[in-house]
Amino acid sequence: MLPKYQSGQTGIMRTIVLLGLVIFAFAAEAFAGEIGDLPWNKSNTPALRAMDKATVAALVNNLPAANSSVIHPGSINIGDFTWADLEGNGTYQLLMTLDVNSRHFYNALVVYTRDSSGRLASQEIMGWAIRDLAKVTKDINRDGKDELIVPSQLASDTYRGAAAVAIWPAVYRQKDGRCVEASGEFPSFYESQVLPGLEKKIAEAREKVGEGLATQHDLAVAIMARDKILRVIGRDPTAGEWNAREWMTSEDPELRRDAAAVLGDIGGNQEELRALSVDKDPNVARNARFAMQHGATSIARFNSAIPSGSAR
């Protein structure tokens, strides 16, 4: 049995905790009645952009949700946030990057929207190391609507740990209230703003390989990113296939994994993927099996894919 003074201290602590909860509840209610009622439009741009991470987290956690899949983040998990007009009508969507594994890998981009009644909906788009949202949002075709440029890994590739992976900028646009992958609709963007930089990166990687300062895999990831774009914009639907078949015979398991990722992304290379799926290196075999399941079967299927939101 606790002494009276300890029992009294315990009672005081409980009272303090209860008072804290009551104060928090009142604060949340007051918040919902003030910032929560602020319309997400360009007339409120200064107030919206003045918010910090804690305020933004409280905002999305206290607004009424349109469905049970709305993502509710903690402020500690937010990497960056911004406001973007994805529909070109003066109404903002809230964009937020999240750390999905507590390792400061901000691979999730969450798009929050509000309907006419003020209810909140969210959509999660998975990318790779999404850090600067100022570079993610851009009106590519100058139609008054912001597109999203999301650094992305090949859908047919797996996590490589410390090894480099091929990353390319996928373009998303708003359609019927959701963001859809629409990279194939912006060939001039890739031709003028992305491919020249990748060609330079490939040339630099080749030079470093010759000097012994980089590996063949380092060169391969730059080539894979370029070839992915060539396939997406339709310039060469099988770009990279020749390289992948050459990499299949390499002694370097990373290159064999690269081969599986490319062949899976192109689609229609099941015989080669089956050969890689029994590779002596378990990582190569796993990558090949993953590519057989998740690789694109056609450019049309790839460009029509709509990423779905998920509860977190």
PDB file of C-alpha atoms in Angstrom, residues 5-287:
ATOM      1  CA  TYR A   5       2.135  11.413   0.326  1.00  0.00           C
ATOM      2  CA  GLN A   6       2.859   9.090  -2.652  1.00  0.00           C
ATOM      3  CA  SER A   7      -0.824   8.422  -3.117  1.00  0.00           C
ATOM      4  CA  GLY A   8      -1.451  12.165  -3.073  1.00  0.00           C
ATOM      5  CA  GLN A   9       1.254  12.781  -5.664  1.00  0.00           C
ATOM      6  CA  THR A  10      -0.230  10.104  -7.912  1.00  0.00           C
ATOM      7  CA  GLY A  11      -3.640  11.740  -7.666  1.00  0.00           C
ATOM      8  CA  ILE A  12      -2.170  15.137  -8.542  1.00  0.00           C
ATOM      9  CA  MET A  13      -0.398  13.675 -11.570  1.00  0.00           C
ATOM     10  CA  ARG A  14      -3.631  12.082 -12.795  1.00  0.00           C
ATOM     11  CA  THR A  15      -5.419  15.395 -12.390  1.00  0.00           C
ATOM     12  CA  ILE A  16      -2.702  17.186 -14.399  1.00  0.00           C
ATOM     13  CA  VAL A  17      -2.920  14.596 -17.181  1.00  0.00           C
ATOM     14  CA  LEU A  18      -6.716  14.881 -17.320  1.00  0.00           C
ATOM     15  CA  LEU A  19      -6.509  18.667 -17.398  1.00  0.00           C
ATOM     16  CA  GLY A  20      -3.972  18.420 -20.224  1.00  0.00           C
ATOM     17  CA  LEU A  21      -6.320  16.216 -22.221  1.00  0.00           C
ATOM     18  CA  VAL A  22      -9.205  18.613 -21.663  1.00  0.00           C
ATOM     19  CA  ILE A  23      -7.074  21.596 -22.695  1.00  0.00           C
ATOM     20  CA  PHE A  24      -5.897  19.700 -25.795  1.00  0.00           C
ATOM     21  CA  ALA A  25      -9.490  18.882 -26.734  1.00  0.00           C
ATOM     22  CA  PHE A  26     -10.523  22.523 -26.408  1.00  0.00           C
ATOM     23  CA  ALA A  27      -7.457  23.616 -28.384  1.00  0.00           C
ATOM     24  CA  ALA A  28      -8.272  21.142 -31.166  1.00  0.00           C
ATOM     25  CA  GLU A  29     -11.851  22.394 -31.266  1.00  0.00           C
ATOM     26  CA  ALA A  30     -10.673  26.008 -31.406  1.00  0.00           C
ATOM     27  CA  PHE A  31      -8.202  25.072 -34.124  1.00  0.00           C
ATOM     28  CA  ALA A  32     -10.925  23.432 -36.208  1.00  0.00           C
ATOM     29  CA  GLY A  33     -13.024  26.567 -35.839  1.00  0.00           C
ATOM     30  CA  GLU A  34     -10.234  28.876 -37.022  1.00  0.00           C
ATOM     31  CA  ILE A  35      -7.491  27.491 -39.255  1.00  0.00           C
ATOM     32  CA  GLY A  36      -9.596  24.461 -40.110  1.00  0.00           C
ATOM     33  CA  ASP A  37     -12.255  26.695 -41.674  1.00  0.00           C
ATOM     34  CA  LEU A  38      -9.744  28.606 -43.783  1.00  0.00           C
ATOM     35  CA  PRO A  39     -10.538  27.915 -47.469  1.00  0.00           C
ATOM     36  CA  TRP A  40      -7.707  26.357 -49.461  1.00  0.00           C
ATOM     37  CA  ASN A  41      -7.558  28.946 -52.224  1.00  0.00           C
ATOM     38  CA  LYS A  42      -5.180  31.558 -53.564  1.00  0.00           C
ATOM     39  CA  SER A  43      -6.825  34.398 -51.638  1.00  0.00           C
ATOM     40  CA  ASN A  44      -5.471  32.760 -48.460  1.00  0.00           C
ATOM     41  CA  THR A  45      -1.995  32.028 -49.818  1.00  0.00           C
ATOM     42  CA  PRO A  46      -0.057  34.040 -47.178  1.00  0.00           C
ATOM     43  CA  ALA A  47      -1.857  32.364 -44.248  1.00  0.00           C
ATOM     44  CA  LEU A  48      -1.515  28.879 -45.726  1.00  0.00           C
ATOM     45  CA  ARG A  49       2.179  29.283 -46.488  1.00  0.00           C
ATOM     46  CA  ALA A  50       2.839  30.657 -43.017  1.00  0.00           C
ATOM     47  CA  MET A  51       1.945  27.303 -41.440  1.00  0.00           C
ATOM     48  CA  ASP A  52       4.644  25.090 -39.972  1.00  0.00           C
ATOM     49  CA  LYS A  53       4.781  21.276 -39.863  1.00  0.00           C
ATOM     50  CA  ALA A  54       3.008  21.034 -36.519  1.00  0.00           C
ATOM     51  CA  THR A  55       0.166  23.256 -37.740  1.00  0.00           C
ATOM     52  CA  VAL A  56      -0.208  21.324 -40.985  1.00  0.00           C
ATOM     53  CA  ALA A  57      -0.236  18.003 -39.115  1.00  0.00           C
ATOM     54  CA  ALA A  58      -2.918  19.335 -36.761  1.00  0.00           C
ATOM     55  CA  LEU A  59      -4.874  20.608 -39.760  1.00  0.00           C
ATOM     56  CA  VAL A  60      -5.176  17.267 -41.546  1.00  0.00           C
ATOM     57  CA  ASN A  61      -5.658  15.364 -38.290  1.00  0.00           C
ATOM     58  CA  ASN A  62      -8.574  17.512 -37.132  1.00  0.00           C
ATOM     59  CA  LEU A  63     -10.495  18.123 -40.358  1.00  0.00           C
ATOM     60  CA  PRO A  64     -13.460  15.805 -41.025  1.00  0.00           C
ATOM     61  CA  ALA A  65     -12.436  12.911 -43.271  1.00  0.00           C
ATOM     62  CA  ALA A  66     -14.256  11.912 -46.438  1.00  0.00           C
ATOM     63  CA  ASN A  67     -13.381   8.241 -45.851  1.00  0.00           C
ATOM     64  CA  SER A  68     -11.487   5.934 -43.522  1.00  0.00           C
ATOM     65  CA  SER A  69      -8.377   5.810 -45.734  1.00  0.00           C
ATOM     66  CA  VAL A  70      -7.309   9.406 -45.082  1.00  0.00           C
ATOM     67  CA  ILE A  71      -3.670   9.445 -43.981  1.00  0.00           C
ATOM     68  CA  HIS A  72      -3.055  11.070 -40.585  1.00  0.00           C
ATOM     69  CA  PRO A  73       0.644  11.926 -40.132  1.00  0.00           C
ATOM     70  CA  GLY A  74       2.639  13.014 -37.127  1.00  0.00           C
ATOM     71  CA  SER A  75       4.596  16.229 -37.565  1.00  0.00           C
ATOM     72  CA  ILE A  76       7.819  14.297 -36.930  1.00  0.00           C
ATOM     73  CA  ASN A  77       7.174  12.213 -40.075  1.00  0.00           C
ATOM     74  CA  ILE A  78       6.689  15.185 -42.393  1.00  0.00           C
ATOM     75  CA  GLY A  79       9.675  16.024 -44.569  1.00  0.00           C
ATOM     76  CA  ASP A  80       8.325  18.921 -46.615  1.00  0.00           C
ATOM     77  CA  PHE A  81       4.951  20.386 -47.551  1.00  0.00           C
ATOM     78  CA  THR A  82       3.578  22.912 -50.000  1.00  0.00           C
ATOM     79  CA  TRP A  83       0.346  24.111 -51.587  1.00  0.00           C
ATOM     80  CA  ALA A  84      -0.298  23.525 -55.305  1.00  0.00           C
ATOM     81  CA  ASP A  85      -3.104  24.287 -57.738  1.00  0.00           C
ATOM     82  CA  LEU A  86      -3.383  20.961 -59.577  1.00  0.00           C
ATOM     83  CA  GLU A  87      -6.723  21.781 -61.222  1.00  0.00           C
ATOM     84  CA  GLY A  88      -5.986  25.332 -62.317  1.00  0.00           C
ATOM     85  CA  ASN A  89      -9.099  26.744 -60.648  1.00  0.00           C
ATOM     86  CA  GLY A  90      -7.501  28.741 -57.834  1.00  0.00           C
ATOM     87  CA  THR A  91      -8.100  25.990 -55.270  1.00  0.00           C
ATOM     88  CA  TYR A  92      -5.116  24.441 -53.543  1.00  0.00           C
ATOM     89  CA  GLN A  93      -4.191  20.872 -52.761  1.00  0.00           C
ATOM     90  CA  LEU A  94      -1.838  20.226 -49.845  1.00  0.00           C
ATOM     91  CA  LEU A  95       1.236  18.189 -50.778  1.00  0.00           C
ATOM     92  CA  MET A  96       3.303  16.481 -48.105  1.00  0.00           C
ATOM     93  CA  THR A  97       6.284  14.116 -48.084  1.00  0.00           C
ATOM     94  CA  LEU A  98       6.330  11.454 -45.389  1.00  0.00           C
ATOM     95  CA  ASP A  99       9.000   9.292 -43.835  1.00  0.00           C
ATOM     96  CA  VAL A 100       7.399   5.867 -44.186  1.00  0.00           C
ATOM     97  CA  ASN A 101       9.980   3.765 -42.330  1.00  0.00           C
ATOM     98  CA  SER A 102      11.493   6.112 -39.700  1.00  0.00           C
ATOM     99  CA  ARG A 103      14.800   6.156 -41.585  1.00  0.00           C
ATOM    100  CA  HIS A 104      14.355   9.607 -43.156  1.00  0.00           C
ATOM    101  CA  PHE A 105      13.549   8.138 -46.569  1.00  0.00           C
ATOM    102  CA  TYR A 106      10.804  10.426 -47.809  1.00  0.00           C
ATOM    103  CA  ASN A 107       9.458   8.057 -50.452  1.00  0.00           C
ATOM    104  CA  ALA A 108       5.776   8.875 -49.993  1.00  0.00           C
ATOM    105  CA  LEU A 109       4.087  11.940 -51.460  1.00  0.00           C
ATOM    106  CA  VAL A 110       0.607  12.517 -50.035  1.00  0.00           C
ATOM    107  CA  VAL A 111      -1.886  14.764 -51.840  1.00  0.00           C
ATOM    108  CA  TYR A 112      -4.690  16.139 -49.648  1.00  0.00           C
ATOM    109  CA  THR A 113      -7.847  17.599 -51.185  1.00  0.00           C
ATOM    110  CA  ARG A 114     -11.064  19.007 -49.710  1.00  0.00           C
ATOM    111  CA  ASP A 115     -14.519  18.587 -51.209  1.00  0.00           C
ATOM    112  CA  SER A 116     -17.262  21.227 -51.341  1.00  0.00           C
ATOM    113  CA  SER A 117     -18.366  20.367 -47.801  1.00  0.00           C
ATOM    114  CA  GLY A 118     -14.821  20.702 -46.418  1.00  0.00           C
ATOM    115  CA  ARG A 119     -14.169  16.978 -45.935  1.00  0.00           C
ATOM    116  CA  LEU A 120     -10.621  15.769 -46.415  1.00  0.00           C
ATOM    117  CA  ALA A 121      -9.393  13.064 -48.794  1.00  0.00           C
ATOM    118  CA  SER A 122      -5.851  11.874 -49.401  1.00  0.00           C
ATOM    119  CA  GLN A 123      -3.904  10.000 -52.054  1.00  0.00           C
ATOM    120  CA  GLU A 124      -0.469   8.472 -51.595  1.00  0.00           C
ATOM    121  CA  ILE A 125       2.041   8.397 -54.462  1.00  0.00           C
ATOM    122  CA  MET A 126       5.179   6.372 -53.883  1.00  0.00           C
ATOM    123  CA  GLY A 127       8.458   7.740 -55.220  1.00  0.00           C
ATOM    124  CA  TRP A 128      12.106   7.759 -54.239  1.00  0.00           C
ATOM    125  CA  ALA A 129      13.807  10.277 -51.920  1.00  0.00           C
ATOM    126  CA  ILE A 130      11.278  13.057 -52.560  1.00  0.00           C
ATOM    127  CA  ARG A 131      12.889  15.963 -50.755  1.00  0.00           C
ATOM    128  CA  ASP A 132      12.319  19.328 -52.447  1.00  0.00           C
ATOM    129  CA  LEU A 133       8.658  19.923 -53.284  1.00  0.00           C
ATOM    130  CA  ALA A 134       9.592  23.161 -55.047  1.00  0.00           C
ATOM    131  CA  LYS A 135      11.103  20.912 -57.727  1.00  0.00           C
ATOM    132  CA  VAL A 136       8.199  18.461 -57.653  1.00  0.00           C
ATOM    133  CA  THR A 137       5.461  20.978 -58.543  1.00  0.00           C
ATOM    134  CA  LYS A 138       5.630  22.638 -61.952  1.00  0.00           C
ATOM    135  CA  ASP A 139       3.203  23.811 -64.623  1.00  0.00           C
ATOM    136  CA  ILE A 140       4.962  21.923 -67.402  1.00  0.00           C
ATOM    137  CA  ASN A 141       2.660  22.837 -70.303  1.00  0.00           C
ATOM    138  CA  ARG A 142       1.730  26.292 -68.963  1.00  0.00           C
ATOM    139  CA  ASP A 143      -2.012  25.621 -68.830  1.00  0.00           C
ATOM    140  CA  GLY A 144      -2.405  27.026 -65.312  1.00  0.00           C
ATOM    141  CA  LYS A 145      -2.393  23.571 -63.693  1.00  0.00           C
ATOM    142  CA  ASP A 146       0.546  22.291 -61.662  1.00  0.00           C
ATOM    143  CA  GLU A 147       1.881  18.859 -62.533  1.00  0.00           C
ATOM    144  CA  LEU A 148       3.852  16.673 -60.143  1.00  0.00           C
ATOM    145  CA  ILE A 149       7.325  15.501 -61.131  1.00  0.00           C
ATOM    146  CA  VAL A 150       8.020  12.557 -58.826  1.00  0.00           C
ATOM    147  CA  PRO A 151      11.451  10.859 -58.741  1.00  0.00           C
ATOM    148  CA  SER A 152      10.577   7.181 -59.175  1.00  0.00           C
ATOM    149  CA  GLN A 153      12.207   3.771 -59.221  1.00  0.00           C
ATOM    150  CA  LEU A 154      11.358   1.272 -61.951  1.00  0.00           C
ATOM    151  CA  ALA A 155       8.215  -0.589 -60.932  1.00  0.00           C
ATOM    152  CA  SER A 156       9.969  -3.872 -61.746  1.00  0.00           C
ATOM    153  CA  ASP A 157      13.002  -3.201 -59.545  1.00  0.00           C
ATOM    154  CA  THR A 158      13.437  -3.982 -55.856  1.00  0.00           C
ATOM    155  CA  TYR A 159      15.174  -2.311 -52.923  1.00  0.00           C
ATOM    156  CA  ARG A 160      18.945  -2.403 -53.411  1.00  0.00           C
ATOM    157  CA  GLY A 161      20.175  -1.310 -50.006  1.00  0.00           C
ATOM    158  CA  ALA A 162      23.357   0.765 -50.406  1.00  0.00           C
ATOM    159  CA  ALA A 163      23.605   0.107 -54.161  1.00  0.00           C
ATOM    160  CA  ALA A 164      22.454   2.815 -56.561  1.00  0.00           C
ATOM    161  CA  VAL A 165      19.092   2.410 -58.282  1.00  0.00           C
ATOM    162  CA  ALA A 166      17.780   3.879 -61.520  1.00  0.00           C
ATOM    163  CA  ILE A 167      15.583   6.896 -60.781  1.00  0.00           C
ATOM    164  CA  TRP A 168      13.532   8.741 -63.390  1.00  0.00           C
ATOM    165  CA  PRO A 169      11.065  11.669 -63.066  1.00  0.00           C
ATOM    166  CA  ALA A 170       7.482  10.432 -63.493  1.00  0.00           C
ATOM    167  CA  VAL A 171       4.863  13.091 -64.256  1.00  0.00           C
ATOM    168  CA  TYR A 172       1.459  13.048 -62.583  1.00  0.00           C
ATOM    169  CA  ARG A 173      -1.509  15.291 -63.317  1.00  0.00           C
ATOM    170  CA  GLN A 174      -4.920  15.782 -61.760  1.00  0.00           C
ATOM    171  CA  LYS A 175      -7.832  13.978 -63.412  1.00  0.00           C
ATOM    172  CA  ASP A 176     -11.325  13.537 -61.970  1.00  0.00           C
ATOM    173  CA  GLY A 177     -10.122  14.471 -58.500  1.00  0.00           C
ATOM    174  CA  ARG A 178      -7.119  12.119 -58.456  1.00  0.00           C
ATOM    175  CA  CYS A 179      -3.504  12.294 -59.558  1.00  0.00           C
ATOM    176  CA  VAL A 180      -2.780   9.935 -62.442  1.00  0.00           C
ATOM    177  CA  GLU A 181       0.583   9.003 -63.937  1.00  0.00           C
ATOM    178  CA  ALA A 182       0.694  10.768 -67.317  1.00  0.00           C
ATOM    179  CA  SER A 183       4.377  10.870 -68.289  1.00  0.00           C
ATOM    180  CA  GLY A 184       3.683   9.868 -71.888  1.00  0.00           C
ATOM    181  CA  GLU A 185       1.664  13.054 -72.378  1.00  0.00           C
ATOM    182  CA  PHE A 186       4.704  15.288 -71.877  1.00  0.00           C
ATOM    183  CA  PRO A 187       7.349  14.212 -74.430  1.00  0.00           C
ATOM    184  CA  SER A 188       8.643  17.760 -74.993  1.00  0.00           C
ATOM    185  CA  PHE A 189       9.365  18.102 -71.265  1.00  0.00           C
ATOM    186  CA  TYR A 190      11.555  15.011 -71.324  1.00  0.00           C
ATOM    187  CA  GLU A 191      13.176  15.869 -74.650  1.00  0.00           C
ATOM    188  CA  SER A 192      14.189  19.378 -73.605  1.00  0.00           C
ATOM    189  CA  GLN A 193      14.609  19.242 -69.833  1.00  0.00           C
ATOM    190  CA  VAL A 194      15.479  15.684 -68.812  1.00  0.00           C
ATOM    191  CA  LEU A 195      17.168  13.667 -71.549  1.00  0.00           C
ATOM    192  CA  PRO A 196      20.054  16.118 -72.194  1.00  0.00           C
ATOM    193  CA  GLY A 197      21.043  15.956 -68.530  1.00  0.00           C
ATOM    194  CA  LEU A 198      20.875  12.161 -68.523  1.00  0.00           C
ATOM    195  CA  GLU A 199      23.030  11.913 -71.636  1.00  0.00           C
ATOM    196  CA  LYS A 200      25.625  14.097 -69.898  1.00  0.00           C
ATOM    197  CA  LYS A 201      25.393  11.925 -66.792  1.00  0.00           C
ATOM    198  CA  ILE A 202      25.937   8.780 -68.889  1.00  0.00           C
ATOM    199  CA  ALA A 203      29.005  10.293 -70.573  1.00  0.00           C
ATOM    200  CA  GLU A 204      30.455  11.293 -67.186  1.00  0.00           C
ATOM    201  CA  ALA A 205      29.789   7.817 -65.764  1.00  0.00           C
ATOM    202  CA  ARG A 206      31.545   6.190 -68.732  1.00  0.00           C
ATOM    203  CA  GLU A 207      34.564   8.401 -68.134  1.00  0.00           C
ATOM    204  CA  LYS A 208      34.640   7.515 -64.438  1.00  0.00           C
ATOM    205  CA  VAL A 209      34.376   3.801 -65.231  1.00  0.00           C
ATOM    206  CA  GLY A 210      37.396   4.169 -67.526  1.00  0.00           C
ATOM    207  CA  GLU A 211      39.294   5.866 -64.711  1.00  0.00           C
ATOM    208  CA  GLY A 212      38.295   3.217 -62.191  1.00  0.00           C
ATOM    209  CA  LEU A 213      36.242   5.720 -60.193  1.00  0.00           C
ATOM    210  CA  ALA A 214      32.846   4.123 -60.872  1.00  0.00           C
ATOM    211  CA  THR A 215      31.427   0.661 -61.530  1.00  0.00           C
ATOM    212  CA  GLN A 216      29.585  -0.679 -64.542  1.00  0.00           C
ATOM    213  CA  HIS A 217      26.466  -0.710 -62.375  1.00  0.00           C
ATOM    214  CA  ASP A 218      26.859   3.038 -61.735  1.00  0.00           C
ATOM    215  CA  LEU A 219      26.863   3.535 -65.487  1.00  0.00           C
ATOM    216  CA  ALA A 220      23.941   1.131 -65.919  1.00  0.00           C
ATOM    217  CA  VAL A 221      21.589   3.043 -63.626  1.00  0.00           C
ATOM    218  CA  ALA A 222      22.055   6.219 -65.682  1.00  0.00           C
ATOM    219  CA  ILE A 223      21.409   4.271 -68.895  1.00  0.00           C
ATOM    220  CA  MET A 224      18.337   2.623 -67.345  1.00  0.00           C
ATOM    221  CA  ALA A 225      16.831   6.007 -66.422  1.00  0.00           C
ATOM    222  CA  ARG A 226      17.347   7.334 -69.945  1.00  0.00           C
ATOM    223  CA  ASP A 227      15.954   4.206 -71.587  1.00  0.00           C
ATOM    224  CA  LYS A 228      12.909   4.246 -69.308  1.00  0.00           C
ATOM    225  CA  ILE A 229      12.053   7.719 -70.588  1.00  0.00           C
ATOM    226  CA  LEU A 230      12.610   6.666 -74.210  1.00  0.00           C
ATOM    227  CA  ARG A 231      10.087   3.884 -73.661  1.00  0.00           C
ATOM    228  CA  VAL A 232       7.567   6.098 -71.873  1.00  0.00           C
ATOM    229  CA  ILE A 233       7.504   8.821 -74.541  1.00  0.00           C
ATOM    230  CA  GLY A 234       7.324   6.203 -77.291  1.00  0.00           C
ATOM    231  CA  ARG A 235      10.594   7.048 -79.004  1.00  0.00           C
ATOM    232  CA  ASP A 236      11.799   3.467 -78.536  1.00  0.00           C
ATOM    233  CA  PRO A 237       9.333   1.032 -76.855  1.00  0.00           C
ATOM    234  CA  THR A 238      12.096  -1.572 -76.289  1.00  0.00           C
ATOM    235  CA  ALA A 239      14.934   0.799 -75.347  1.00  0.00           C
ATOM    236  CA  GLY A 240      17.438  -0.978 -73.112  1.00  0.00           C
ATOM    237  CA  GLU A 241      16.538  -4.525 -74.128  1.00  0.00           C
ATOM    238  CA  TRP A 242      19.879  -5.131 -75.857  1.00  0.00           C
ATOM    239  CA  ASN A 243      21.812  -3.826 -72.852  1.00  0.00           C
ATOM    240  CA  ALA A 244      19.751  -5.969 -70.475  1.00  0.00           C
ATOM    241  CA  ARG A 245      20.516  -9.155 -72.405  1.00  0.00           C
ATOM    242  CA  GLU A 246      24.192  -8.292 -72.287  1.00  0.00           C
ATOM    243  CA  TRP A 247      24.034  -7.617 -68.542  1.00  0.00           C
ATOM    244  CA  MET A 248      22.425 -11.037 -68.029  1.00  0.00           C
ATOM    245  CA  THR A 249      25.800 -12.670 -68.729  1.00  0.00           C
ATOM    246  CA  SER A 250      27.818 -10.378 -66.456  1.00  0.00           C
ATOM    247  CA  GLU A 251      29.727 -11.695 -63.445  1.00  0.00           C
ATOM    248  CA  ASP A 252      28.443  -8.676 -61.523  1.00  0.00           C
ATOM    249  CA  PRO A 253      25.173  -9.613 -59.749  1.00  0.00           C
ATOM    250  CA  GLU A 254      24.105  -5.945 -59.666  1.00  0.00           C
ATOM    251  CA  LEU A 255      24.164  -5.868 -63.463  1.00  0.00           C
ATOM    252  CA  ARG A 256      22.120  -9.069 -63.587  1.00  0.00           C
ATOM    253  CA  ARG A 257      19.599  -7.420 -61.261  1.00  0.00           C
ATOM    254  CA  ASP A 258      19.604  -4.427 -63.611  1.00  0.00           C
ATOM    255  CA  ALA A 259      18.822  -6.799 -66.467  1.00  0.00           C
ATOM    256  CA  ALA A 260      15.823  -8.211 -64.608  1.00  0.00           C
ATOM    257  CA  ALA A 261      14.495  -4.741 -63.820  1.00  0.00           C
ATOM    258  CA  VAL A 262      14.757  -3.573 -67.441  1.00  0.00           C
ATOM    259  CA  LEU A 263      13.322  -6.748 -68.985  1.00  0.00           C
ATOM    260  CA  GLY A 264      10.421  -6.680 -66.548  1.00  0.00           C
ATOM    261  CA  ASP A 265       9.696  -3.027 -67.262  1.00  0.00           C
ATOM    262  CA  ILE A 266       9.687  -3.580 -71.017  1.00  0.00           C
ATOM    263  CA  GLY A 267       7.421  -6.618 -70.718  1.00  0.00           C
ATOM    264  CA  GLY A 268       7.225  -9.719 -72.874  1.00  0.00           C
ATOM    265  CA  ASN A 269      10.610 -11.102 -71.799  1.00  0.00           C
ATOM    266  CA  GLN A 270       9.407 -13.984 -69.677  1.00  0.00           C
ATOM    267  CA  GLU A 271      11.968 -16.499 -70.986  1.00  0.00           C
ATOM    268  CA  GLU A 272      14.904 -14.307 -69.948  1.00  0.00           C
ATOM    269  CA  LEU A 273      13.305 -13.501 -66.613  1.00  0.00           C
ATOM    270  CA  ARG A 274      12.693 -17.184 -65.898  1.00  0.00           C
ATOM    271  CA  ALA A 275      16.403 -17.822 -66.509  1.00  0.00           C
ATOM    272  CA  LEU A 276      17.317 -15.038 -64.076  1.00  0.00           C
ATOM    273  CA  SER A 277      14.773 -16.285 -61.512  1.00  0.00           C
ATOM    274  CA  VAL A 278      17.018 -19.316 -60.819  1.00  0.00           C
ATOM    275  CA  ASP A 279      20.227 -17.279 -60.703  1.00  0.00           C
ATOM    276  CA  LYS A 280      22.910 -18.441 -58.262  1.00  0.00           C
ATOM    277  CA  ASP A 281      22.687 -15.083 -56.504  1.00  0.00           C
ATOM    278  CA  PRO A 282      19.492 -15.007 -54.383  1.00  0.00           C
ATOM    279  CA  ASN A 283      19.098 -11.243 -54.841  1.00  0.00           C
ATOM    280  CA  VAL A 284      19.152 -11.587 -58.612  1.00  0.00           C
ATOM    281  CA  ALA A 285      16.634 -14.436 -58.484  1.00  0.00           C
ATOM    282  CA  ARG A 286      14.343 -12.450 -56.196  1.00  0.00           C
ATOM    283  CA  ASN A 287      14.576  -9.389 -58.447  1.00  0.00           C
TER     284      ASN A 287
END
